[in-house]
PDB file of C-alpha atoms in Angstrom:
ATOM      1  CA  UNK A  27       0.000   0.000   0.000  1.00 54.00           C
ATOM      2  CA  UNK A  28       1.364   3.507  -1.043  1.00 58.00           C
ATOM      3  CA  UNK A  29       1.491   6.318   1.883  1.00 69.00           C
ATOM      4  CA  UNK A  30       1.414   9.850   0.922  1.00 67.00           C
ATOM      5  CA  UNK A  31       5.513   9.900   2.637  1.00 71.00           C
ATOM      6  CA  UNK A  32       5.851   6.791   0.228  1.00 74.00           C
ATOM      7  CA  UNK A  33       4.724   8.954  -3.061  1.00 72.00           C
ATOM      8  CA  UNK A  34       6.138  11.766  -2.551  1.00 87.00           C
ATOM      9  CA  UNK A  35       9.975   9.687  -2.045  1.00 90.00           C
ATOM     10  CA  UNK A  36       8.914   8.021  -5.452  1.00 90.00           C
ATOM     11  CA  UNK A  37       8.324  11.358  -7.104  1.00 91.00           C
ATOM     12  CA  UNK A  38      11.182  12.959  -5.710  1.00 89.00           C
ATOM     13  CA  UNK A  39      13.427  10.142  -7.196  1.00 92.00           C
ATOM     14  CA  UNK A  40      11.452  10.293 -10.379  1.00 92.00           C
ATOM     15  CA  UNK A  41      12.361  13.799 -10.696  1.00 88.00           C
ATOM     16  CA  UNK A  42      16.021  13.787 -10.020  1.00 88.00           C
ATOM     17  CA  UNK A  43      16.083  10.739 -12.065  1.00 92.00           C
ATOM     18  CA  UNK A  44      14.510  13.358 -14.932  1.00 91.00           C
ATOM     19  CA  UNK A  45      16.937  16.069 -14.144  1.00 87.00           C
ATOM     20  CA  UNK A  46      19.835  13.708 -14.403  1.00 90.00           C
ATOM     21  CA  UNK A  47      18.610  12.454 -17.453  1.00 94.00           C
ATOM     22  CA  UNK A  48      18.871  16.194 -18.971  1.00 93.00           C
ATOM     23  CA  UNK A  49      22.094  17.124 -16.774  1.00 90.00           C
ATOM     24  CA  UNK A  50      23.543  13.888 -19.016  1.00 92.00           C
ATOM     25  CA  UNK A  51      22.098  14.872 -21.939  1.00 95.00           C
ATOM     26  CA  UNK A  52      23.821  18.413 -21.949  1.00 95.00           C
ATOM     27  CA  UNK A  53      26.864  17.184 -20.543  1.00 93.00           C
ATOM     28  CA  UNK A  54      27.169  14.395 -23.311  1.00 95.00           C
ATOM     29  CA  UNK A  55      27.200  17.329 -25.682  1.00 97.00           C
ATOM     30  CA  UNK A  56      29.364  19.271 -23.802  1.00 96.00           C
ATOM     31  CA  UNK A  57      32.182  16.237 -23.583  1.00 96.00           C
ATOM     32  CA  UNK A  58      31.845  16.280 -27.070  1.00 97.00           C
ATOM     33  CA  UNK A  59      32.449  19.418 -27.744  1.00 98.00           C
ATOM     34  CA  UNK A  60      35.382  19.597 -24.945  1.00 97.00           C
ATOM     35  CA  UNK A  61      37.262  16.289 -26.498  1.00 97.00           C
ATOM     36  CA  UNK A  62      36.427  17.816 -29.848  1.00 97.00           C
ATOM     37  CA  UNK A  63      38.362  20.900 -29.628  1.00 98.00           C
ATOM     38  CA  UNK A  64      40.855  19.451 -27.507  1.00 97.00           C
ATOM     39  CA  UNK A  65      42.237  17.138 -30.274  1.00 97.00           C
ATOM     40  CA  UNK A  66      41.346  19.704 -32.554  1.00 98.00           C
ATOM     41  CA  UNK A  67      43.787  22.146 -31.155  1.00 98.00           C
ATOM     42  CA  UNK A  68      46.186  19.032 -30.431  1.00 96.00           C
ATOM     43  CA  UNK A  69      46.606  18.267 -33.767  1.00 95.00           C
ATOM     44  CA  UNK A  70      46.387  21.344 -35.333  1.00 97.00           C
ATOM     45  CA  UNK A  71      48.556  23.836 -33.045  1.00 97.00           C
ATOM     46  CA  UNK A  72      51.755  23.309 -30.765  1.00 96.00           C
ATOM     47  CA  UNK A  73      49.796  23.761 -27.513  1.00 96.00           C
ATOM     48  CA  UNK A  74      50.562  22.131 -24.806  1.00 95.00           C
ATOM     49  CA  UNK A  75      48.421  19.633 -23.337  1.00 96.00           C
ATOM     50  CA  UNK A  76      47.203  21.082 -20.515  1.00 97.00           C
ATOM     51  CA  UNK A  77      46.615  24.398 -22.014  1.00 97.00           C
ATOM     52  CA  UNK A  78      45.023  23.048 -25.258  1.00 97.00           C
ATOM     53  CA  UNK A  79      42.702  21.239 -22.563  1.00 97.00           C
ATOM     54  CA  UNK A  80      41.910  24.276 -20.672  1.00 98.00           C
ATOM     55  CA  UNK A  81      41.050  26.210 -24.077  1.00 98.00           C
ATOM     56  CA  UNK A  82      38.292  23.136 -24.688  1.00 98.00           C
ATOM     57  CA  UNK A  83      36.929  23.418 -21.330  1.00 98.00           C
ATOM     58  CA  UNK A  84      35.793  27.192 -21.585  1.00 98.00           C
ATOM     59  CA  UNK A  85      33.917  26.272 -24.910  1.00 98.00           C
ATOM     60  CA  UNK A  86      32.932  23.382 -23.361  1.00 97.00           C
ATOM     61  CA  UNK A  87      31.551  25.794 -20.077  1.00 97.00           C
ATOM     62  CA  UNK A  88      29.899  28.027 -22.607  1.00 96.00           C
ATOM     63  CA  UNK A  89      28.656  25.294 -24.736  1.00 96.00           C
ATOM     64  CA  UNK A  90      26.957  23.924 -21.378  1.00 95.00           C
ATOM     65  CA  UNK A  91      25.817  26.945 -19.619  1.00 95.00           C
ATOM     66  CA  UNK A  92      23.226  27.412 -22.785  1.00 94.00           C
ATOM     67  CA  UNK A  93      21.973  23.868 -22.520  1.00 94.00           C
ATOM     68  CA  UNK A  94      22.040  24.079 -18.653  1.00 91.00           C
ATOM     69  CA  UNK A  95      19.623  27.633 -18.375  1.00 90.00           C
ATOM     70  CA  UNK A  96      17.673  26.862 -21.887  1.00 91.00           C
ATOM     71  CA  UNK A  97      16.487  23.031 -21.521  1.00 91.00           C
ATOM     72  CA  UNK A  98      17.761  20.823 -18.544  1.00 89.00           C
ATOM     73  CA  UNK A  99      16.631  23.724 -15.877  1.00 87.00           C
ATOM     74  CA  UNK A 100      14.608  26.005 -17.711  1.00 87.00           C
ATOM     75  CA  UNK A 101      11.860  25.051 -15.051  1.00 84.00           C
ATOM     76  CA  UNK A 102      14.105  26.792 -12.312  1.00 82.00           C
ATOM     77  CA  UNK A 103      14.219  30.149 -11.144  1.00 77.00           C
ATOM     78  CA  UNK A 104      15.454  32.746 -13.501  1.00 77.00           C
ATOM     79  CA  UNK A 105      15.526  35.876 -11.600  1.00 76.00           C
ATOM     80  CA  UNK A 106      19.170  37.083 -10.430  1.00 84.00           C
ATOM     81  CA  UNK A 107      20.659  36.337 -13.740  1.00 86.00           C
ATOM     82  CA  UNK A 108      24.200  38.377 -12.822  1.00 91.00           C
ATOM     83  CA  UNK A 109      24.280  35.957  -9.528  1.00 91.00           C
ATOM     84  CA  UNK A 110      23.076  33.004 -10.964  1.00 89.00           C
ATOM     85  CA  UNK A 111      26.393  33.738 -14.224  1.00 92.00           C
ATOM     86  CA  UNK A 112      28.702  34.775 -11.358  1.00 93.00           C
ATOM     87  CA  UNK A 113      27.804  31.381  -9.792  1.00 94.00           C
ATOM     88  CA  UNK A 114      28.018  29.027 -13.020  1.00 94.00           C
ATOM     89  CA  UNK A 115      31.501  31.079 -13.601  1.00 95.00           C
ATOM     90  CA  UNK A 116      32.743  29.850 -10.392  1.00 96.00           C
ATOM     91  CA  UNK A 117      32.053  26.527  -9.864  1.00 97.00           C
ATOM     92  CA  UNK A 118      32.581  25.860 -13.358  1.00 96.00           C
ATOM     93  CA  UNK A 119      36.250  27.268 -12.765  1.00 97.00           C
ATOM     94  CA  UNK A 120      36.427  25.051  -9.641  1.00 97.00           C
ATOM     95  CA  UNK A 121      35.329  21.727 -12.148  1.00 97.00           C
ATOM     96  CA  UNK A 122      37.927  23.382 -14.658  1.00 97.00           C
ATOM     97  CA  UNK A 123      40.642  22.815 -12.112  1.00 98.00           C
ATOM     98  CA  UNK A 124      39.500  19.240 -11.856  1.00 97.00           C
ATOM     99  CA  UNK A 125      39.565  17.976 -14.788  1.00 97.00           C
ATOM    100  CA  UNK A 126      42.615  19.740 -15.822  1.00 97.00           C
ATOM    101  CA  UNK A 127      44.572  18.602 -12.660  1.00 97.00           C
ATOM    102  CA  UNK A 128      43.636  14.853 -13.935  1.00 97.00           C
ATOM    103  CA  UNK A 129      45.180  16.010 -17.043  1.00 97.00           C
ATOM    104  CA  UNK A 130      47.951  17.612 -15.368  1.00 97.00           C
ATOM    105  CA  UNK A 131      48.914  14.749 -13.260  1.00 97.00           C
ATOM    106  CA  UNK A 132      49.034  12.141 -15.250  1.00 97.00           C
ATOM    107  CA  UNK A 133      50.665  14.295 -18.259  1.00 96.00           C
ATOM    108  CA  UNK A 134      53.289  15.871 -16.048  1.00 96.00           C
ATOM    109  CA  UNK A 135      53.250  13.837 -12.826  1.00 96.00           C
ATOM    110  CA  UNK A 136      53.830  10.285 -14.369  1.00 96.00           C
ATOM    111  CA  UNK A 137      54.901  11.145 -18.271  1.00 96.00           C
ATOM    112  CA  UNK A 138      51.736   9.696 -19.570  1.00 95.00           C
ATOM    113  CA  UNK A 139      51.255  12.184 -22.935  1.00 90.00           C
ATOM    114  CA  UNK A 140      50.657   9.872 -25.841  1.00 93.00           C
ATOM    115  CA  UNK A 141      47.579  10.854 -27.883  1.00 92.00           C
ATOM    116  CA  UNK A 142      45.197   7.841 -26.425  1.00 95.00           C
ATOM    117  CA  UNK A 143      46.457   8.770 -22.470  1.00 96.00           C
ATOM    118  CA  UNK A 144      46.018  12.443 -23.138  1.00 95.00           C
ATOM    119  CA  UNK A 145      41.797  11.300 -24.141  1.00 95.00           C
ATOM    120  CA  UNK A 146      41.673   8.933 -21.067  1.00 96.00           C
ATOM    121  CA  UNK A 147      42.805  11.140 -18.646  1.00 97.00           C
ATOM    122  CA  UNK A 148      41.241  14.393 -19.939  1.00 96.00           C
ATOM    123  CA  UNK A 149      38.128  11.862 -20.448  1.00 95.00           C
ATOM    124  CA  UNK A 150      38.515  10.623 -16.656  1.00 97.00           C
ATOM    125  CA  UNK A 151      39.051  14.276 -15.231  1.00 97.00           C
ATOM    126  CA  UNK A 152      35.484  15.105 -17.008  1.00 96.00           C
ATOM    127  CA  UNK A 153      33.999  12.432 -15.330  1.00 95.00           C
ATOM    128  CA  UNK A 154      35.374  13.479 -11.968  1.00 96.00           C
ATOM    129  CA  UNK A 155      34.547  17.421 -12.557  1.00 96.00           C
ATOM    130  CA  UNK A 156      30.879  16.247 -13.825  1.00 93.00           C
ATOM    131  CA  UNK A 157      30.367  15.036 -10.657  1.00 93.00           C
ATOM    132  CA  UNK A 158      31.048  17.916  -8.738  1.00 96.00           C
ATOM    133  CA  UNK A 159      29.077  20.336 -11.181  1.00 93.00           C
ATOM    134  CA  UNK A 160      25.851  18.514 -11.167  1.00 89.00           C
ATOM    135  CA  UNK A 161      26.231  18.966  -7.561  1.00 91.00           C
ATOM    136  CA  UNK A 162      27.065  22.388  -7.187  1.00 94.00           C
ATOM    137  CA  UNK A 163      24.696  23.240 -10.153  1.00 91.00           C
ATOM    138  CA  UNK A 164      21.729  21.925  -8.828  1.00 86.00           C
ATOM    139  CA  UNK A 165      22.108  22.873  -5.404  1.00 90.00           C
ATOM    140  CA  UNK A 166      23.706  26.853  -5.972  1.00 90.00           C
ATOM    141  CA  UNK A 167      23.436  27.850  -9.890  1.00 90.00           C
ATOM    142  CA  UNK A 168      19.924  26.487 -10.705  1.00 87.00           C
ATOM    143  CA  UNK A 169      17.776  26.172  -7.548  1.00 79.00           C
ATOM    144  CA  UNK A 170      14.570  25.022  -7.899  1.00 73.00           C
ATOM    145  CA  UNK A 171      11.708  27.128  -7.065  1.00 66.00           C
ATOM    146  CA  UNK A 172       9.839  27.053  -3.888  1.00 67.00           C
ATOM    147  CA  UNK A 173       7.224  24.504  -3.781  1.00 63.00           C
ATOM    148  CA  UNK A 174       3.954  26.923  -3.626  1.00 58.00           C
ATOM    149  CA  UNK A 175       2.020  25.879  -0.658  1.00 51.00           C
ATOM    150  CA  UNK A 176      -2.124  25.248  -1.296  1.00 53.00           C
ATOM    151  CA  UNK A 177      -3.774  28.125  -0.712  1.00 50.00           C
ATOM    152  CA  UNK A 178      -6.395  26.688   2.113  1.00 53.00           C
ATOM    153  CA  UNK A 179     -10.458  26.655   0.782  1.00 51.00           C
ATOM    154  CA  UNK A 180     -11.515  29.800   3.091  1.00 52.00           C
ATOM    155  CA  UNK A 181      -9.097  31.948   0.920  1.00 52.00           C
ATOM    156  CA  UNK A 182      -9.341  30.639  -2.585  1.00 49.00           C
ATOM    157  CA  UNK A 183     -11.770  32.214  -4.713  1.00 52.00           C
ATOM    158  CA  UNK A 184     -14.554  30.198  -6.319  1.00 51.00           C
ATOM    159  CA  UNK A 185     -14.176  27.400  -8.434  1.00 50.00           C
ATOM    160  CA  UNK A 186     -10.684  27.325  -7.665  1.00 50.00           C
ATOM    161  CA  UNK A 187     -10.353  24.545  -5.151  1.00 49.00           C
ATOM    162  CA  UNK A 188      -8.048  22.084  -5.190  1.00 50.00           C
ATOM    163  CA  UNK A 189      -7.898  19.759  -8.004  1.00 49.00           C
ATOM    164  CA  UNK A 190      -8.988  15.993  -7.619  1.00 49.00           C
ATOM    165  CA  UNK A 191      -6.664  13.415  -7.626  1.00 46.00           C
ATOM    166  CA  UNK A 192      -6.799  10.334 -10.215  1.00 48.00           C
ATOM    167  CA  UNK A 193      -9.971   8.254  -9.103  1.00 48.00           C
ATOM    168  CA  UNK A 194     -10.858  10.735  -6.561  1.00 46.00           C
ATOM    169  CA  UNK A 195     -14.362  13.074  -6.938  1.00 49.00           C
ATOM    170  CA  UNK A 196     -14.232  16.830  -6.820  1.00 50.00           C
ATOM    171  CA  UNK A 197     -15.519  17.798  -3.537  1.00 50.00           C
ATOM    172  CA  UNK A 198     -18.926  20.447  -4.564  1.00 52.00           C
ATOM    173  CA  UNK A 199     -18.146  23.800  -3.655  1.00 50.00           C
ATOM    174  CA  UNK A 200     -20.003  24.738  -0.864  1.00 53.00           C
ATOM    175  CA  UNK A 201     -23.222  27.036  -1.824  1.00 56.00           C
ATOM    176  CA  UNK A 202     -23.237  30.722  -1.623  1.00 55.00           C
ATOM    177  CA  UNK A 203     -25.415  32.268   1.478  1.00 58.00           C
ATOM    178  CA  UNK A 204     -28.982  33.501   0.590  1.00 59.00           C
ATOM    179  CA  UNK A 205     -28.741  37.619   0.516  1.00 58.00           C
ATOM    180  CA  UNK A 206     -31.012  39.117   3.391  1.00 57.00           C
ATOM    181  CA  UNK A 207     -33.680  41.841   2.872  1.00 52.00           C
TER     182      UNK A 207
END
């Protein structure tokens, strides 16, 4: 038997479940775009790793910051626009470090800077920042809105009671009092 505490765990699962769907969705673009135009400039330029990796990321960051604000929370509050940049700025930069230190390690820290180690370990610093962004995204870039609390039947105008359940009745409203003489 389902308890209201029961349903409202379930659709609080189903919902992150949904917004991790579309926090994968835009980030699977955005590693493709970072990976992208990190080989790109690998192969084309004399950069050096780390910095050809950090050029990729800041596409990448604006790449995802679109995708982020436009479809995987465009159900979130959108007031404070400066704050809510300022914030996506920083913890981006904080998932930047990340996933270049990976990079920076393995590159500089243990010699490993052949063209397939450069992709795992930029690949496996990704992974690591992702994890950290869809944190500090959710939670400090793209709150959700407050949960608007039922307004109770005294102060609700007419006909605008709550709305019945599946398999449940609307309740009649109750009748207006006779005018007096």
């Amino acid at each position: 038997m389902s308890t209201p505490e029961n349903a409202s765990v379930l659709e609080r699962v189903r919902g992150l479940a949904r917004e991790a769907v579309k926090f994968g969705a835009v980030g699977g673009l955005g590693v493709l775009v970072n990976l992208g135009v990190f080989n790109l400039i690998r192969h084309t330029t004399d950069l050096q790793v780390v910095r050809a990796s950090v050029i990729a990321t800041v596409v990448a960051i604006a790449t995802n910051y679109l995708g982020f604000r436009y479809f995987a929370y465009r159900d979130r509050a959108q007031s404070g626009r400066t704050r809510e940049l300022a914030l996506f700025a920083a913890f981006s930069a904080v998932g930047l470090v990340i996933e270049n230190g990976v990079l920076y390690t393995a590159t500089y820290g243990f010699g490993w800077d052949g063209p397939v180690a450069t992709n795992v370990f930029k690949f496996l610093g990704i992974g690591t920042a992702t994890v950290f962004r869809f944190w500090s995204y959710r939670t400090w870039v793209f709150r959700a809105l407050p949960a608007s609390a039922p307004v109770p039947a005294a102060d609700a105008p007419a006909g605008t009671g709550p709305r019945p359940g599946p398999g449940r009745r609307p309740e009649p409203l109750p009748e207006p009092a006779p005018a007096s003489n």
